[in-house]
Amino acid sequence: MLLYDFELAPNPRRVRMFLAEKGIEMPRVQVNLRQGEQFHAQFMRDNPAMIVPALSLDDGTLLTETMAICRYLEALHPTPSLFGVDAKTQALVEMWSRRAEFEGFMAVAEALRNSVERFKDRALPGPRNYAQIPALVERGKARAAGFFEDLEAGLAGKTWLAGEAFSVADITAFVVVEFAGWVEVQPTPAQTNIARWRAAIAARPSASA
Ligand SMILES: N[C@@H](CCC(=O)N[C@@H](CS)C(=O)NCC(=O)O)C(=O)O
């Protein structure tokens, strides 16, 4: 197996945290997105989606999508479970993972990629070029702040998003909160559930993976 990674990018960080929580080690190659290495001919041949993370399997299969990679690794290394152990927890992990991706991650990415010069005509990652839409910047920031309100409410009375067990949903939501700093949106001081939960994740060794 070989993991296509980039240390500075948020989605690969989710996979690195997942690997660290599981205690899995694997070879990694850095694709420096800031230097345009996703446009190198060899990388585009190996990975037509032109995104990281991507996991190349020994039989030549290429897995893209953070959650697909994590699900594959979960099936190979079931303990500790990061996808929930019973019907309710599995559903809560799925629910919060999807909300964190769609309402959190995409909101921050929308604000970032539609404002920063280096993403001009690259408002979405991947093989197709899309022009920036400046109006999406403020909307993305507002959506990210809205996600934090929901996250704060979702963490009330709970250690982790799905209850008692740390999960991949916590990893994704944590990375969203960190990523939101890139567009200067952060939880408010009143959002103490997020602050407590964020500090607990930051203290885990996986947070620096
Ligand atoms: N839906 C994908 C998104 C992956 C993604 O957007 N990766 C970014 C880095 S965080 C990327 O590869 N960007 C390439 C580019 O900006 O050209 C996932 O969940 O893994």
XYZ file of C-alpha atoms and ligand atoms in Angstrom:
229
model
C 0.000 0.000 0.000
C 1.076 3.554 -0.657
C -0.646 6.668 0.659
C -0.576 9.823 -1.432
C -0.420 12.547 1.187
C 0.271 16.243 1.668
C 1.183 17.326 5.168
C -0.376 20.798 4.879
C -3.768 19.740 3.486
C -6.756 18.980 5.705
C -8.208 15.861 4.058
C -4.949 13.873 4.157
C -4.674 14.880 7.814
C -7.922 13.025 8.485
C -6.376 9.821 7.122
C -3.138 10.344 9.045
C -5.110 10.800 12.261
C -7.129 7.685 11.483
C -3.941 5.683 10.875
C -2.414 6.965 14.112
C -5.515 6.070 16.127
C -5.313 2.543 14.718
C -1.560 2.276 15.100
C -1.161 1.502 11.387
C 2.024 2.445 9.556
C 2.396 2.576 5.799
C 4.614 4.206 3.212
C 3.543 7.687 2.175
C 4.489 9.955 -0.678
C 4.074 13.721 -0.440
C 2.244 15.443 -3.295
C 3.032 19.110 -2.790
C -0.209 20.791 -3.837
C 1.256 24.261 -3.232
C 3.902 23.525 -5.864
C 1.363 22.062 -8.304
C 2.533 18.453 -8.048
C -1.066 17.288 -8.574
C -0.600 18.455 -12.176
C 2.501 16.364 -12.817
C 1.931 13.917 -15.648
C 2.878 10.843 -13.618
C 0.543 11.758 -10.733
C -2.336 12.458 -13.126
C -1.777 9.038 -14.712
C -1.639 7.330 -11.322
C -4.536 9.344 -9.890
C -6.875 10.867 -12.511
C -8.966 12.431 -9.708
C -5.871 14.570 -8.945
C -6.670 14.752 -5.232
C -5.125 13.628 -1.990
C -5.497 11.559 0.038
C -5.398 8.546 -2.259
C -4.480 5.016 -1.309
C -2.856 2.732 -3.837
C -3.445 -0.941 -3.047
C -1.009 -3.719 -3.877
C -3.277 -5.021 -6.692
C -3.209 -1.601 -8.388
C -6.604 -0.402 -7.160
C -6.616 3.284 -6.296
C -8.911 4.478 -3.532
C -9.737 8.173 -3.364
C -12.142 9.819 -0.893
C -11.067 10.041 2.720
C -14.055 8.101 3.998
C -13.574 5.259 1.506
C -9.934 4.964 2.564
C -10.885 4.991 6.240
C -13.610 2.380 5.713
C -11.136 0.121 3.919
C -8.624 0.459 6.755
C -11.362 -0.108 9.338
C -12.288 -3.397 7.654
C -8.658 -4.532 7.693
C -8.008 -3.308 11.248
C -11.315 -3.393 13.121
C -9.947 -2.464 16.536
C -10.206 0.048 17.964
C -13.434 0.676 16.074
C -13.705 4.177 14.670
C -17.004 3.618 12.879
C -19.147 2.559 15.858
C -19.863 -0.867 17.267
C -23.655 -1.029 17.377
C -26.513 0.116 15.180
C -27.081 3.414 16.971
C -23.441 4.423 17.199
C -22.783 3.452 13.593
C -25.692 5.645 12.498
C -24.493 8.547 14.659
C -20.978 8.230 13.250
C -22.415 8.294 9.736
C -24.697 11.225 10.532
C -21.959 13.390 12.027
C -19.435 12.403 9.378
C -21.786 13.516 6.636
C -22.739 16.716 8.427
C -19.099 17.539 9.130
C -18.193 16.964 5.483
C -21.174 18.618 3.804
C -21.961 21.435 6.216
C -18.514 22.006 7.709
C -15.761 20.952 5.369
C -17.427 22.065 2.169
C -18.410 25.408 3.700
C -14.829 26.189 4.686
C -13.474 24.968 1.349
C -16.033 27.146 -0.429
C -14.906 30.230 1.508
C -11.222 29.472 0.965
C -11.185 28.377 -2.647
C -13.374 31.228 -3.863
C -11.212 33.899 -2.244
C -7.539 32.954 -2.452
C -5.526 33.902 -5.534
C -3.785 30.535 -5.863
C -7.195 28.910 -6.448
C -8.105 31.243 -9.328
C -9.919 29.029 -11.851
C -9.394 26.142 -9.400
C -12.412 26.813 -7.187
C -12.962 23.065 -6.938
C -10.215 20.439 -6.774
C -9.915 17.733 -9.395
C -9.392 17.428 -13.132
C -11.829 20.172 -14.192
C -11.250 23.899 -13.786
C -13.964 26.076 -12.292
C -13.867 29.853 -11.906
C -14.162 31.413 -8.487
C -17.536 32.835 -7.414
C -16.710 35.599 -4.896
C -20.238 35.598 -3.450
C -19.608 32.124 -2.068
C -16.923 33.406 0.304
C -19.244 35.046 2.821
C -21.830 32.322 2.395
C -19.201 29.680 3.106
C -18.121 31.506 6.274
C -21.740 31.832 7.408
C -22.339 28.122 6.777
C -19.196 27.217 8.729
C -20.395 29.332 11.672
C -23.766 27.598 11.386
C -22.057 24.230 11.506
C -20.297 25.256 14.721
C -23.684 26.072 16.284
C -24.909 22.576 15.409
C -21.651 21.010 16.583
C -21.919 22.829 19.918
C -25.457 21.535 20.396
C -24.471 18.039 19.245
C -21.697 17.824 21.834
C -23.885 18.843 24.774
C -23.690 16.177 27.464
C -21.470 13.948 25.324
C -17.772 13.200 25.362
C -17.639 12.490 21.635
C -19.992 13.132 18.749
C -21.346 9.585 18.680
C -21.404 9.182 22.468
C -18.820 7.375 24.556
C -16.415 6.235 21.843
C -14.081 8.441 19.829
C -14.789 8.003 16.113
C -13.939 9.069 12.596
C -16.712 11.676 12.921
C -14.703 13.387 15.665
C -11.639 13.334 13.427
C -13.492 14.978 10.545
C -15.215 17.600 12.687
C -11.949 18.397 14.498
C -10.141 18.904 11.191
C -13.014 21.148 10.036
C -12.599 23.355 13.132
C -8.859 23.611 12.514
C -9.337 24.192 8.765
C -11.847 26.982 9.465
C -8.981 28.958 10.979
C -7.674 29.334 7.429
C -10.680 31.554 6.628
C -10.682 33.171 10.069
C -13.861 31.524 11.253
C -13.607 29.952 14.685
C -16.007 28.787 17.367
C -17.157 31.580 19.667
C -15.935 31.729 23.309
C -19.469 30.751 24.346
C -19.170 27.435 22.482
C -17.616 25.679 25.450
C -18.595 22.152 24.394
C -16.529 22.557 21.243
C -13.625 24.018 23.254
C -13.620 21.101 25.710
C -13.935 18.482 22.933
C -11.330 20.190 20.724
C -8.790 20.319 23.563
C -9.360 16.624 24.285
C -8.666 15.720 20.633
C -5.679 18.058 20.400
C -4.164 16.188 23.359
C -4.344 12.829 21.560
C -1.082 11.791 19.876
C -2.978 11.371 16.570
C -3.596 15.130 16.414
C 0.031 15.687 15.471
C 0.162 12.850 12.921
N -13.820 14.495 -1.212
C -12.384 14.305 -1.109
C -11.744 15.675 -1.160
C -10.232 15.589 -1.286
C -9.635 16.964 -1.501
O -10.322 17.956 -1.787
N -8.319 17.046 -1.334
C -7.622 18.287 -1.533
C -6.621 18.483 -0.419
S -7.441 18.710 1.137
C -6.870 18.219 -2.857
O -6.379 17.164 -3.219
N -6.777 19.333 -3.587
C -6.129 19.341 -4.856
C -6.159 20.683 -5.503
O -6.430 21.671 -4.809
O -5.879 20.756 -6.697
C -12.040 13.555 0.169
O -12.872 13.546 1.086
O -10.969 12.951 0.272
